[in-house]
Amino acid sequence: MASEGELGRKWDRCMADSAVKLGAGFGLGIVFSVIFFKRKTWPIAFGSGMGLGMAYSNCQHDFQSPYLLHGKFVKVS
Amino acid sequence: TVAAFDSFRFVIKGSLAGAAVYMAYDQGLLGSGTQGAEALRKAQAALPPAIQEWTSYLGWEVRAAQLPPTPKFDFSPSDSWNKGVQTVMSALSVAPTRACEYTVEGWKYVKDLVK
């Protein structure tokens, strides 16, 4: 596993996580807007912003942790 | 009874909102970066069969010639970026040579026209 490939993989993870968090924040913002806030727009923007903030924090943690290995558990039957 | 109905409505709304938040948490959408990437991969894997199921449910006959096979969403942003950078840099490195060649050819063409 080349080290320069590891940086590319971190960026890929970061982009994927950003898309997921943005979508989840947007979706939950819609849910809260419809249920509690009479279909106003601000909960949607708030949720999307929170999602982006969580994604940024995760990316920062991932890039600044050079010694953590991302592995998978493989069950040996 | 109006107060009871209002509090009942609030409980229902709270339950719905709580269920939505819990479902998002359970699917790993609010966790670490690795969990988010894994959730996206699972969604990408589940999308083509879902499209297939819905088109067949709606009765749309999809022949192989009309629609291409369900595309694989195996997109790597870092690979695409690196390829783009390499393409741009190699184009820039041969640009002066190509410019010279095209200038010579253009000049020759003009001279032939003028003859």
Short mmCIF file of N, CA and C in Angstrom, two decimals:
data_model
loop_
_atom_site.label_atom_id
_atom_site.label_comp_id
_atom_site.label_asym_id
_atom_site.label_seq_id
_atom_site.Cartn_x
_atom_site.Cartn_y
_atom_site.Cartn_z
N MET A 1 0.86 -1.19 0.00
CA MET A 1 0.00 0.00 0.00
C MET A 1 0.90 1.23 0.00
N ALA A 2 0.94 1.96 -1.12
CA ALA A 2 1.83 3.09 -1.24
C ALA A 2 1.35 4.23 -0.36
N SER A 3 2.31 4.98 0.19
CA SER A 3 1.92 6.06 1.11
C SER A 3 1.24 7.19 0.36
N GLU A 4 1.67 7.42 -0.91
CA GLU A 4 0.99 8.50 -1.63
C GLU A 4 -0.43 8.09 -1.99
N GLY A 5 -0.68 6.77 -2.10
CA GLY A 5 -2.05 6.31 -2.31
C GLY A 5 -2.91 6.50 -1.08
N GLU A 6 -2.27 6.46 0.10
CA GLU A 6 -3.03 6.61 1.35
C GLU A 6 -3.67 8.00 1.41
N LEU A 7 -2.93 9.03 0.96
CA LEU A 7 -3.50 10.39 0.96
C LEU A 7 -4.71 10.47 0.04
N GLY A 8 -4.60 9.83 -1.13
CA GLY A 8 -5.73 9.80 -2.06
C GLY A 8 -6.94 9.12 -1.45
N ARG A 9 -6.66 8.01 -0.72
CA ARG A 9 -7.77 7.28 -0.09
C ARG A 9 -8.42 8.14 1.00
N LYS A 10 -7.60 8.90 1.72
CA LYS A 10 -8.17 9.78 2.76
C LYS A 10 -9.05 10.84 2.13
N TRP A 11 -8.61 11.41 1.01
CA TRP A 11 -9.44 12.40 0.33
C TRP A 11 -10.74 11.78 -0.15
N ASP A 12 -10.67 10.55 -0.69
CA ASP A 12 -11.88 9.88 -1.15
C ASP A 12 -12.85 9.67 0.00
N ARG A 13 -12.30 9.23 1.15
CA ARG A 13 -13.15 9.02 2.33
C ARG A 13 -13.78 10.33 2.75
N CYS A 14 -12.97 11.39 2.71
CA CYS A 14 -13.45 12.71 3.13
C CYS A 14 -14.58 13.18 2.22
N MET A 15 -14.42 13.02 0.90
CA MET A 15 -15.45 13.46 -0.03
C MET A 15 -16.73 12.65 0.16
N ALA A 16 -16.57 11.33 0.31
CA ALA A 16 -17.75 10.48 0.48
C ALA A 16 -18.48 10.84 1.77
N ASP A 17 -17.70 11.03 2.84
CA ASP A 17 -18.31 11.37 4.13
C ASP A 17 -19.01 12.73 4.05
N SER A 18 -18.40 13.69 3.33
CA SER A 18 -19.03 15.02 3.20
C SER A 18 -20.37 14.91 2.50
N ALA A 19 -20.41 14.09 1.44
CA ALA A 19 -21.68 13.92 0.72
C ALA A 19 -22.73 13.30 1.63
N VAL A 20 -22.32 12.27 2.39
CA VAL A 20 -23.27 11.59 3.27
C VAL A 20 -23.77 12.52 4.37
N LYS A 21 -22.83 13.27 4.99
CA LYS A 21 -23.23 14.14 6.11
C LYS A 21 -24.11 15.28 5.62
N LEU A 22 -23.78 15.83 4.44
CA LEU A 22 -24.59 16.91 3.89
C LEU A 22 -26.00 16.41 3.60
N GLY A 23 -26.08 15.22 2.99
CA GLY A 23 -27.39 14.65 2.70
C GLY A 23 -28.19 14.35 3.95
N ALA A 24 -27.52 13.78 4.96
CA ALA A 24 -28.22 13.46 6.21
C ALA A 24 -28.68 14.73 6.92
N GLY A 25 -27.81 15.74 6.97
CA GLY A 25 -28.19 17.01 7.60
C GLY A 25 -29.35 17.67 6.88
N PHE A 26 -29.28 17.64 5.56
CA PHE A 26 -30.36 18.21 4.74
C PHE A 26 -31.67 17.47 5.01
N GLY A 27 -31.60 16.12 5.02
CA GLY A 27 -32.80 15.33 5.24
C GLY A 27 -33.40 15.55 6.61
N LEU A 28 -32.54 15.52 7.64
CA LEU A 28 -33.05 15.75 8.99
C LEU A 28 -33.57 17.17 9.14
N GLY A 29 -32.94 18.13 8.44
CA GLY A 29 -33.44 19.50 8.46
C GLY A 29 -34.84 19.58 7.89
N ILE A 30 -35.08 18.85 6.80
CA ILE A 30 -36.42 18.82 6.21
C ILE A 30 -37.41 18.22 7.19
N VAL A 31 -37.01 17.11 7.83
CA VAL A 31 -37.92 16.44 8.78
C VAL A 31 -38.30 17.40 9.91
N PHE A 32 -37.30 18.06 10.50
CA PHE A 32 -37.58 18.97 11.62
C PHE A 32 -38.37 20.19 11.15
N SER A 33 -38.07 20.66 9.94
CA SER A 33 -38.78 21.82 9.42
C SER A 33 -40.27 21.51 9.26
N VAL A 34 -40.54 20.31 8.72
CA VAL A 34 -41.95 19.94 8.48
C VAL A 34 -42.66 19.66 9.80
N ILE A 35 -41.96 18.96 10.72
CA ILE A 35 -42.64 18.50 11.93
C ILE A 35 -42.81 19.63 12.96
N PHE A 36 -41.75 20.41 13.18
CA PHE A 36 -41.78 21.36 14.29
C PHE A 36 -41.85 22.82 13.87
N PHE A 37 -41.29 23.19 12.73
CA PHE A 37 -41.08 24.60 12.45
C PHE A 37 -41.90 25.12 11.28
N LYS A 38 -43.03 24.55 11.06
CA LYS A 38 -44.01 25.05 10.09
C LYS A 38 -43.40 25.30 8.71
N ARG A 39 -42.56 24.36 8.27
CA ARG A 39 -41.99 24.37 6.91
C ARG A 39 -41.16 25.62 6.62
N LYS A 40 -40.50 26.12 7.64
CA LYS A 40 -39.59 27.24 7.39
C LYS A 40 -38.31 26.69 6.76
N THR A 41 -37.51 27.62 6.20
CA THR A 41 -36.30 27.17 5.50
C THR A 41 -35.09 27.02 6.42
N TRP A 42 -35.08 27.77 7.51
CA TRP A 42 -33.84 27.82 8.28
C TRP A 42 -33.42 26.49 8.91
N PRO A 43 -34.37 25.60 9.31
CA PRO A 43 -33.86 24.32 9.84
C PRO A 43 -33.11 23.50 8.80
N ILE A 44 -33.52 23.64 7.52
CA ILE A 44 -32.85 22.90 6.45
C ILE A 44 -31.43 23.41 6.30
N ALA A 45 -31.29 24.75 6.30
CA ALA A 45 -29.95 25.33 6.19
C ALA A 45 -29.12 24.97 7.41
N PHE A 46 -29.74 24.99 8.58
CA PHE A 46 -29.03 24.65 9.82
C PHE A 46 -28.54 23.21 9.77
N GLY A 47 -29.44 22.30 9.35
CA GLY A 47 -29.06 20.89 9.28
C GLY A 47 -27.94 20.65 8.29
N SER A 48 -28.04 21.30 7.12
CA SER A 48 -26.99 21.13 6.10
C SER A 48 -25.66 21.66 6.64
N GLY A 49 -25.72 22.83 7.29
CA GLY A 49 -24.50 23.39 7.86
C GLY A 49 -23.90 22.51 8.92
N MET A 50 -24.75 21.93 9.76
CA MET A 50 -24.25 21.01 10.79
C MET A 50 -23.59 19.80 10.15
N GLY A 51 -24.22 19.29 9.09
CA GLY A 51 -23.64 18.14 8.39
C GLY A 51 -22.27 18.45 7.82
N LEU A 52 -22.17 19.64 7.19
CA LEU A 52 -20.87 20.03 6.62
C LEU A 52 -19.83 20.20 7.72
N GLY A 53 -20.25 20.78 8.84
CA GLY A 53 -19.32 20.96 9.96
C GLY A 53 -18.83 19.64 10.51
N MET A 54 -19.75 18.65 10.64
CA MET A 54 -19.35 17.32 11.11
C MET A 54 -18.39 16.68 10.13
N ALA A 55 -18.66 16.85 8.85
CA ALA A 55 -17.79 16.26 7.83
C ALA A 55 -16.40 16.89 7.90
N TYR A 56 -16.35 18.23 8.06
CA TYR A 56 -15.06 18.92 8.14
C TYR A 56 -14.27 18.42 9.34
N SER A 57 -14.97 18.25 10.45
CA SER A 57 -14.30 17.78 11.66
C SER A 57 -13.75 16.37 11.46
N ASN A 58 -14.54 15.49 10.84
CA ASN A 58 -14.08 14.12 10.58
C ASN A 58 -12.88 14.11 9.64
N CYS A 59 -12.93 14.94 8.61
CA CYS A 59 -11.82 15.00 7.65
C CYS A 59 -10.56 15.47 8.35
N GLN A 60 -10.72 16.51 9.17
CA GLN A 60 -9.56 17.04 9.89
C GLN A 60 -8.94 15.97 10.78
N HIS A 61 -9.78 15.23 11.47
CA HIS A 61 -9.31 14.16 12.35
C HIS A 61 -8.60 13.08 11.55
N ASP A 62 -9.15 12.75 10.38
CA ASP A 62 -8.57 11.71 9.54
C ASP A 62 -7.20 12.13 9.00
N PHE A 63 -7.10 13.38 8.55
CA PHE A 63 -5.83 13.84 7.97
C PHE A 63 -4.76 14.04 9.03
N GLN A 64 -5.18 14.35 10.25
CA GLN A 64 -4.19 14.62 11.29
C GLN A 64 -3.83 13.40 12.10
N SER A 65 -4.32 12.21 11.72
CA SER A 65 -4.01 11.00 12.48
C SER A 65 -3.18 10.09 11.61
N PRO A 66 -1.88 10.29 11.54
CA PRO A 66 -1.08 9.51 10.59
C PRO A 66 -0.85 8.07 10.99
N TYR A 67 -1.09 7.73 12.26
CA TYR A 67 -0.71 6.40 12.70
C TYR A 67 -1.88 5.45 12.87
N LEU A 68 -3.09 5.94 12.61
CA LEU A 68 -4.23 5.05 12.72
C LEU A 68 -4.41 4.30 11.41
N LEU A 69 -4.60 2.99 11.51
CA LEU A 69 -4.83 2.21 10.29
C LEU A 69 -6.32 1.90 10.18
N HIS A 70 -6.88 2.08 8.97
CA HIS A 70 -8.28 1.74 8.78
C HIS A 70 -8.35 0.31 8.30
N GLY A 71 -8.81 -0.57 9.16
CA GLY A 71 -8.87 -1.99 8.78
C GLY A 71 -10.27 -2.52 8.84
N LYS A 72 -10.39 -3.75 8.45
CA LYS A 72 -11.71 -4.41 8.49
C LYS A 72 -11.58 -5.66 9.33
N PHE A 73 -12.62 -5.96 10.07
CA PHE A 73 -12.63 -7.22 10.81
C PHE A 73 -13.09 -8.33 9.88
N VAL A 74 -12.30 -9.40 9.81
CA VAL A 74 -12.66 -10.53 8.96
C VAL A 74 -12.92 -11.71 9.87
N LYS A 75 -14.14 -12.22 9.79
CA LYS A 75 -14.48 -13.34 10.67
C LYS A 75 -13.90 -14.61 10.07
N VAL A 76 -13.17 -15.33 10.88
CA VAL A 76 -12.61 -16.60 10.42
C VAL A 76 -13.50 -17.70 10.97
N SER A 77 -14.17 -18.39 10.09
CA SER A 77 -15.11 -19.43 10.56
C SER A 77 -14.41 -20.77 10.70
N THR B 1 -59.56 18.55 26.90
CA THR B 1 -59.35 17.60 25.79
C THR B 1 -58.48 18.22 24.71
N VAL B 2 -58.56 19.55 24.52
CA VAL B 2 -57.71 20.20 23.53
C VAL B 2 -56.25 20.09 23.96
N ALA B 3 -56.01 20.30 25.25
CA ALA B 3 -54.64 20.19 25.78
C ALA B 3 -54.13 18.77 25.62
N ALA B 4 -55.01 17.81 25.89
CA ALA B 4 -54.61 16.40 25.75
C ALA B 4 -54.29 16.09 24.29
N PHE B 5 -55.14 16.61 23.37
CA PHE B 5 -54.90 16.39 21.94
C PHE B 5 -53.60 17.03 21.51
N ASP B 6 -53.33 18.25 22.03
CA ASP B 6 -52.08 18.94 21.67
C ASP B 6 -50.87 18.17 22.17
N SER B 7 -50.96 17.69 23.42
CA SER B 7 -49.79 16.96 23.95
C SER B 7 -49.63 15.63 23.22
N PHE B 8 -50.76 15.01 22.85
CA PHE B 8 -50.67 13.76 22.06
C PHE B 8 -50.00 14.03 20.72
N ARG B 9 -50.40 15.16 20.09
CA ARG B 9 -49.81 15.52 18.79
C ARG B 9 -48.31 15.78 18.95
N PHE B 10 -47.93 16.45 20.05
CA PHE B 10 -46.52 16.73 20.28
C PHE B 10 -45.74 15.44 20.48
N VAL B 11 -46.35 14.48 21.20
CA VAL B 11 -45.67 13.20 21.42
C VAL B 11 -45.46 12.48 20.08
N ILE B 12 -46.47 12.50 19.23
CA ILE B 12 -46.35 11.86 17.91
C ILE B 12 -45.24 12.52 17.11
N LYS B 13 -45.24 13.86 17.08
CA LYS B 13 -44.21 14.58 16.31
C LYS B 13 -42.82 14.27 16.86
N GLY B 14 -42.72 14.31 18.21
CA GLY B 14 -41.43 14.02 18.83
C GLY B 14 -40.95 12.62 18.50
N SER B 15 -41.89 11.67 18.49
CA SER B 15 -41.52 10.28 18.16
C SER B 15 -41.03 10.18 16.73
N LEU B 16 -41.71 10.85 15.81
CA LEU B 16 -41.29 10.81 14.41
C LEU B 16 -39.90 11.40 14.24
N ALA B 17 -39.69 12.58 14.87
CA ALA B 17 -38.39 13.23 14.75
C ALA B 17 -37.30 12.37 15.38
N GLY B 18 -37.60 11.82 16.56
CA GLY B 18 -36.63 10.96 17.23
C GLY B 18 -36.32 9.72 16.42
N ALA B 19 -37.35 9.14 15.79
CA ALA B 19 -37.13 7.96 14.95
C ALA B 19 -36.24 8.30 13.77
N ALA B 20 -36.47 9.48 13.17
CA ALA B 20 -35.64 9.88 12.02
C ALA B 20 -34.17 10.05 12.45
N VAL B 21 -33.96 10.70 13.60
CA VAL B 21 -32.59 10.90 14.08
C VAL B 21 -31.95 9.56 14.41
N TYR B 22 -32.71 8.67 15.06
CA TYR B 22 -32.14 7.36 15.42
C TYR B 22 -31.79 6.55 14.17
N MET B 23 -32.67 6.61 13.15
CA MET B 23 -32.39 5.86 11.93
C MET B 23 -31.12 6.37 11.26
N ALA B 24 -30.97 7.71 11.25
CA ALA B 24 -29.76 8.28 10.66
C ALA B 24 -28.52 7.82 11.44
N TYR B 25 -28.62 7.80 12.76
CA TYR B 25 -27.50 7.36 13.60
C TYR B 25 -27.21 5.88 13.38
N ASP B 26 -28.27 5.07 13.28
CA ASP B 26 -28.11 3.63 13.16
C ASP B 26 -27.46 3.25 11.83
N GLN B 27 -27.75 4.02 10.78
CA GLN B 27 -27.16 3.73 9.47
C GLN B 27 -25.71 4.22 9.38
N GLY B 28 -25.20 4.83 10.42
CA GLY B 28 -23.82 5.31 10.41
C GLY B 28 -23.65 6.63 9.69
N LEU B 29 -24.76 7.39 9.50
CA LEU B 29 -24.66 8.64 8.77
C LEU B 29 -24.09 9.75 9.63
N LEU B 30 -24.13 9.57 10.96
CA LEU B 30 -23.67 10.64 11.84
C LEU B 30 -22.39 10.26 12.57
N GLY B 31 -21.72 9.23 12.09
CA GLY B 31 -20.53 8.74 12.79
C GLY B 31 -19.25 9.28 12.20
N SER B 32 -18.22 8.42 12.20
CA SER B 32 -16.90 8.84 11.73
C SER B 32 -16.86 8.86 10.20
N GLY B 33 -15.71 9.30 9.67
CA GLY B 33 -15.55 9.39 8.22
C GLY B 33 -15.63 8.03 7.55
N THR B 34 -15.05 7.02 8.21
CA THR B 34 -15.07 5.67 7.64
C THR B 34 -16.50 5.14 7.55
N GLN B 35 -17.28 5.39 8.60
CA GLN B 35 -18.67 4.91 8.59
C GLN B 35 -19.47 5.61 7.50
N GLY B 36 -19.21 6.92 7.31
CA GLY B 36 -19.93 7.66 6.28
C GLY B 36 -19.60 7.13 4.89
N ALA B 37 -18.29 6.88 4.65
CA ALA B 37 -17.88 6.34 3.36
C ALA B 37 -18.49 4.96 3.13
N GLU B 38 -18.55 4.15 4.19
CA GLU B 38 -19.14 2.80 4.09
C GLU B 38 -20.63 2.89 3.78
N ALA B 39 -21.32 3.87 4.42
CA ALA B 39 -22.75 4.05 4.17
C ALA B 39 -23.00 4.44 2.71
N LEU B 40 -22.11 5.31 2.17
CA LEU B 40 -22.27 5.72 0.77
C LEU B 40 -22.06 4.54 -0.16
N ARG B 41 -21.04 3.70 0.19
CA ARG B 41 -20.78 2.52 -0.65
C ARG B 41 -21.97 1.59 -0.63
N LYS B 42 -22.59 1.39 0.54
CA LYS B 42 -23.76 0.50 0.64
C LYS B 42 -24.92 1.06 -0.18
N ALA B 43 -25.10 2.39 -0.13
CA ALA B 43 -26.18 3.01 -0.89
C ALA B 43 -25.93 2.86 -2.39
N GLN B 44 -24.66 3.03 -2.82
CA GLN B 44 -24.34 2.88 -4.23
C GLN B 44 -24.56 1.46 -4.70
N ALA B 45 -24.26 0.49 -3.82
CA ALA B 45 -24.45 -0.91 -4.19
C ALA B 45 -25.93 -1.25 -4.26
N ALA B 46 -26.74 -0.60 -3.42
CA ALA B 46 -28.17 -0.92 -3.38
C ALA B 46 -28.96 -0.20 -4.46
N LEU B 47 -28.36 0.84 -5.09
CA LEU B 47 -29.13 1.65 -6.04
C LEU B 47 -29.51 0.91 -7.33
N PRO B 48 -28.57 0.26 -8.04
CA PRO B 48 -28.95 -0.39 -9.30
C PRO B 48 -30.05 -1.44 -9.15
N PRO B 49 -29.97 -2.36 -8.15
CA PRO B 49 -31.09 -3.31 -8.02
C PRO B 49 -32.41 -2.61 -7.70
N ALA B 50 -32.35 -1.51 -6.95
CA ALA B 50 -33.58 -0.79 -6.61
C ALA B 50 -34.19 -0.18 -7.86
N ILE B 51 -33.32 0.41 -8.74
CA ILE B 51 -33.82 0.98 -9.99
C ILE B 51 -34.47 -0.10 -10.84
N GLN B 52 -33.75 -1.26 -10.90
CA GLN B 52 -34.27 -2.40 -11.67
C GLN B 52 -35.65 -2.82 -11.17
N GLU B 53 -35.76 -2.92 -9.81
CA GLU B 53 -37.02 -3.37 -9.22
C GLU B 53 -38.14 -2.40 -9.52
N TRP B 54 -37.86 -1.09 -9.40
CA TRP B 54 -38.88 -0.09 -9.62
C TRP B 54 -39.33 -0.03 -11.07
N THR B 55 -38.38 -0.17 -12.00
CA THR B 55 -38.78 -0.12 -13.42
C THR B 55 -39.64 -1.34 -13.74
N SER B 56 -39.30 -2.49 -13.18
CA SER B 56 -40.11 -3.67 -13.48
C SER B 56 -41.47 -3.57 -12.76
N TYR B 57 -41.50 -2.96 -11.56
CA TYR B 57 -42.75 -2.81 -10.82
C TYR B 57 -43.70 -1.88 -11.57
N LEU B 58 -43.12 -0.80 -12.16
CA LEU B 58 -43.96 0.16 -12.88
C LEU B 58 -44.35 -0.35 -14.26
N GLY B 59 -43.81 -1.49 -14.63
CA GLY B 59 -44.21 -2.10 -15.90
C GLY B 59 -43.49 -1.54 -17.10
N TRP B 60 -42.40 -0.80 -16.87
CA TRP B 60 -41.65 -0.26 -18.01
C TRP B 60 -40.76 -1.35 -18.56
N GLU B 61 -41.02 -1.78 -19.79
CA GLU B 61 -40.20 -2.82 -20.38
C GLU B 61 -38.89 -2.20 -20.84
N VAL B 62 -37.84 -2.58 -20.22
CA VAL B 62 -36.54 -2.02 -20.56
C VAL B 62 -35.74 -3.06 -21.30
N ARG B 63 -35.55 -2.82 -22.58
CA ARG B 63 -34.73 -3.77 -23.34
C ARG B 63 -33.27 -3.39 -23.22
N ALA B 64 -32.43 -4.38 -23.43
CA ALA B 64 -30.99 -4.16 -23.23
C ALA B 64 -30.47 -3.09 -24.18
N ALA B 65 -31.08 -2.99 -25.38
CA ALA B 65 -30.57 -2.02 -26.34
C ALA B 65 -30.90 -0.60 -25.93
N GLN B 66 -32.05 -0.41 -25.25
CA GLN B 66 -32.48 0.95 -24.92
C GLN B 66 -31.69 1.54 -23.77
N LEU B 67 -31.59 0.75 -22.72
CA LEU B 67 -30.93 1.28 -21.52
C LEU B 67 -29.61 0.55 -21.33
N PRO B 68 -28.56 1.26 -21.07
CA PRO B 68 -27.28 0.57 -20.81
C PRO B 68 -27.37 -0.20 -19.49
N PRO B 69 -26.54 -1.18 -19.29
CA PRO B 69 -26.59 -1.93 -18.02
C PRO B 69 -26.34 -0.99 -16.85
N THR B 70 -26.94 -1.30 -15.73
CA THR B 70 -26.88 -0.40 -14.57
C THR B 70 -25.43 -0.01 -14.30
N PRO B 71 -25.14 1.26 -14.35
CA PRO B 71 -23.73 1.69 -14.26
C PRO B 71 -23.17 1.48 -12.86
N LYS B 72 -21.91 1.22 -12.81
CA LYS B 72 -21.27 1.05 -11.51
C LYS B 72 -20.79 2.42 -11.02
N PHE B 73 -21.25 2.78 -9.83
CA PHE B 73 -20.87 4.09 -9.30
C PHE B 73 -19.56 3.96 -8.54
N ASP B 74 -18.49 3.58 -9.27
CA ASP B 74 -17.22 3.38 -8.58
C ASP B 74 -16.32 4.57 -8.85
N PHE B 75 -16.67 5.70 -8.26
CA PHE B 75 -16.00 6.95 -8.59
C PHE B 75 -15.00 7.31 -7.51
N SER B 76 -13.77 7.58 -7.91
CA SER B 76 -12.76 7.97 -6.93
C SER B 76 -12.35 9.40 -7.24
N PRO B 77 -12.74 10.38 -6.40
CA PRO B 77 -12.40 11.77 -6.69
C PRO B 77 -10.89 12.00 -6.80
N SER B 78 -10.10 11.32 -5.92
CA SER B 78 -8.66 11.57 -5.94
C SER B 78 -8.04 11.05 -7.23
N ASP B 79 -8.51 9.88 -7.72
CA ASP B 79 -7.98 9.35 -8.99
C ASP B 79 -8.31 10.28 -10.15
N SER B 80 -9.56 10.77 -10.18
CA SER B 80 -9.96 11.67 -11.27
C SER B 80 -9.15 12.96 -11.22
N TRP B 81 -8.96 13.48 -10.01
CA TRP B 81 -8.18 14.71 -9.87
C TRP B 81 -6.74 14.51 -10.34
N ASN B 82 -6.13 13.40 -9.90
CA ASN B 82 -4.74 13.12 -10.29
C ASN B 82 -4.60 12.98 -11.80
N LYS B 83 -5.58 12.28 -12.41
CA LYS B 83 -5.54 12.10 -13.88
C LYS B 83 -5.66 13.46 -14.56
N GLY B 84 -6.56 14.30 -14.04
CA GLY B 84 -6.73 15.63 -14.62
C GLY B 84 -5.46 16.44 -14.54
N VAL B 85 -4.82 16.41 -13.36
CA VAL B 85 -3.58 17.18 -13.18
C VAL B 85 -2.51 16.66 -14.13
N GLN B 86 -2.38 15.32 -14.25
CA GLN B 86 -1.36 14.75 -15.15
C GLN B 86 -1.64 15.14 -16.60
N THR B 87 -2.92 15.11 -17.00
CA THR B 87 -3.25 15.48 -18.38
C THR B 87 -2.89 16.93 -18.65
N VAL B 88 -3.26 17.80 -17.71
CA VAL B 88 -2.98 19.23 -17.90
C VAL B 88 -1.48 19.48 -17.96
N MET B 89 -0.73 18.85 -17.05
CA MET B 89 0.72 19.09 -17.01
C MET B 89 1.40 18.56 -18.26
N SER B 90 0.99 17.37 -18.74
CA SER B 90 1.63 16.85 -19.95
C SER B 90 1.27 17.72 -21.15
N ALA B 91 0.04 18.24 -21.19
CA ALA B 91 -0.33 19.13 -22.28
C ALA B 91 0.50 20.41 -22.24
N LEU B 92 0.70 20.95 -21.02
CA LEU B 92 1.50 22.17 -20.89
C LEU B 92 2.96 21.92 -21.27
N SER B 93 3.46 20.69 -20.98
CA SER B 93 4.88 20.43 -21.27
C SER B 93 5.12 20.30 -22.76
N VAL B 94 4.14 19.80 -23.53
CA VAL B 94 4.35 19.69 -24.98
C VAL B 94 3.81 20.91 -25.71
N ALA B 95 3.19 21.85 -24.99
CA ALA B 95 2.57 22.99 -25.65
C ALA B 95 3.55 23.84 -26.47
N PRO B 96 4.76 24.20 -25.95
CA PRO B 96 5.67 25.01 -26.76
C PRO B 96 6.09 24.31 -28.04
N THR B 97 6.41 22.99 -27.96
CA THR B 97 6.81 22.24 -29.16
C THR B 97 5.68 22.22 -30.17
N ARG B 98 4.46 21.94 -29.68
CA ARG B 98 3.32 21.88 -30.59
C ARG B 98 3.07 23.24 -31.23
N ALA B 99 3.21 24.30 -30.41
CA ALA B 99 2.99 25.65 -30.93
C ALA B 99 3.96 25.94 -32.07
N CYS B 100 5.25 25.55 -31.85
CA CYS B 100 6.25 25.73 -32.92
C CYS B 100 5.85 24.98 -34.17
N GLU B 101 5.46 23.71 -33.99
CA GLU B 101 5.11 22.89 -35.16
C GLU B 101 3.94 23.50 -35.91
N TYR B 102 2.90 23.93 -35.17
CA TYR B 102 1.74 24.50 -35.84
C TYR B 102 2.08 25.82 -36.53
N THR B 103 2.97 26.60 -35.90
CA THR B 103 3.38 27.86 -36.52
C THR B 103 4.12 27.60 -37.83
N VAL B 104 5.04 26.61 -37.81
CA VAL B 104 5.79 26.28 -39.03
C VAL B 104 4.83 25.80 -40.12
N GLU B 105 3.90 24.92 -39.72
CA GLU B 105 2.95 24.40 -40.71
C GLU B 105 2.09 25.53 -41.27
N GLY B 106 1.62 26.42 -40.35
CA GLY B 106 0.79 27.52 -40.78
C GLY B 106 1.52 28.45 -41.72
N TRP B 107 2.79 28.72 -41.39
CA TRP B 107 3.60 29.60 -42.24
C TRP B 107 3.79 28.98 -43.60
N LYS B 108 4.07 27.68 -43.63
CA LYS B 108 4.26 26.98 -44.91
C LYS B 108 2.99 27.04 -45.75
N TYR B 109 1.83 26.88 -45.07
CA TYR B 109 0.55 26.92 -45.77
C TYR B 109 0.30 28.28 -46.40
N VAL B 110 0.61 29.30 -45.61
CA VAL B 110 0.42 30.68 -46.11
C VAL B 110 1.33 30.95 -47.28
N LYS B 111 2.61 30.48 -47.15
CA LYS B 111 3.56 30.68 -48.26
C LYS B 111 3.09 29.97 -49.51
N ASP B 112 2.54 28.75 -49.34
CA ASP B 112 2.03 28.01 -50.51
C ASP B 112 0.85 28.72 -51.15
N LEU B 113 0.03 29.36 -50.29
CA LEU B 113 -1.13 30.07 -50.81
C LEU B 113 -0.69 31.28 -51.62
N VAL B 114 0.35 31.96 -51.08
CA VAL B 114 0.79 33.20 -51.71
C VAL B 114 1.49 32.91 -53.02
N LYS B 115 2.15 31.74 -53.15
CA LYS B 115 2.92 31.41 -54.37
C LYS B 115 2.08 31.48 -55.63
#
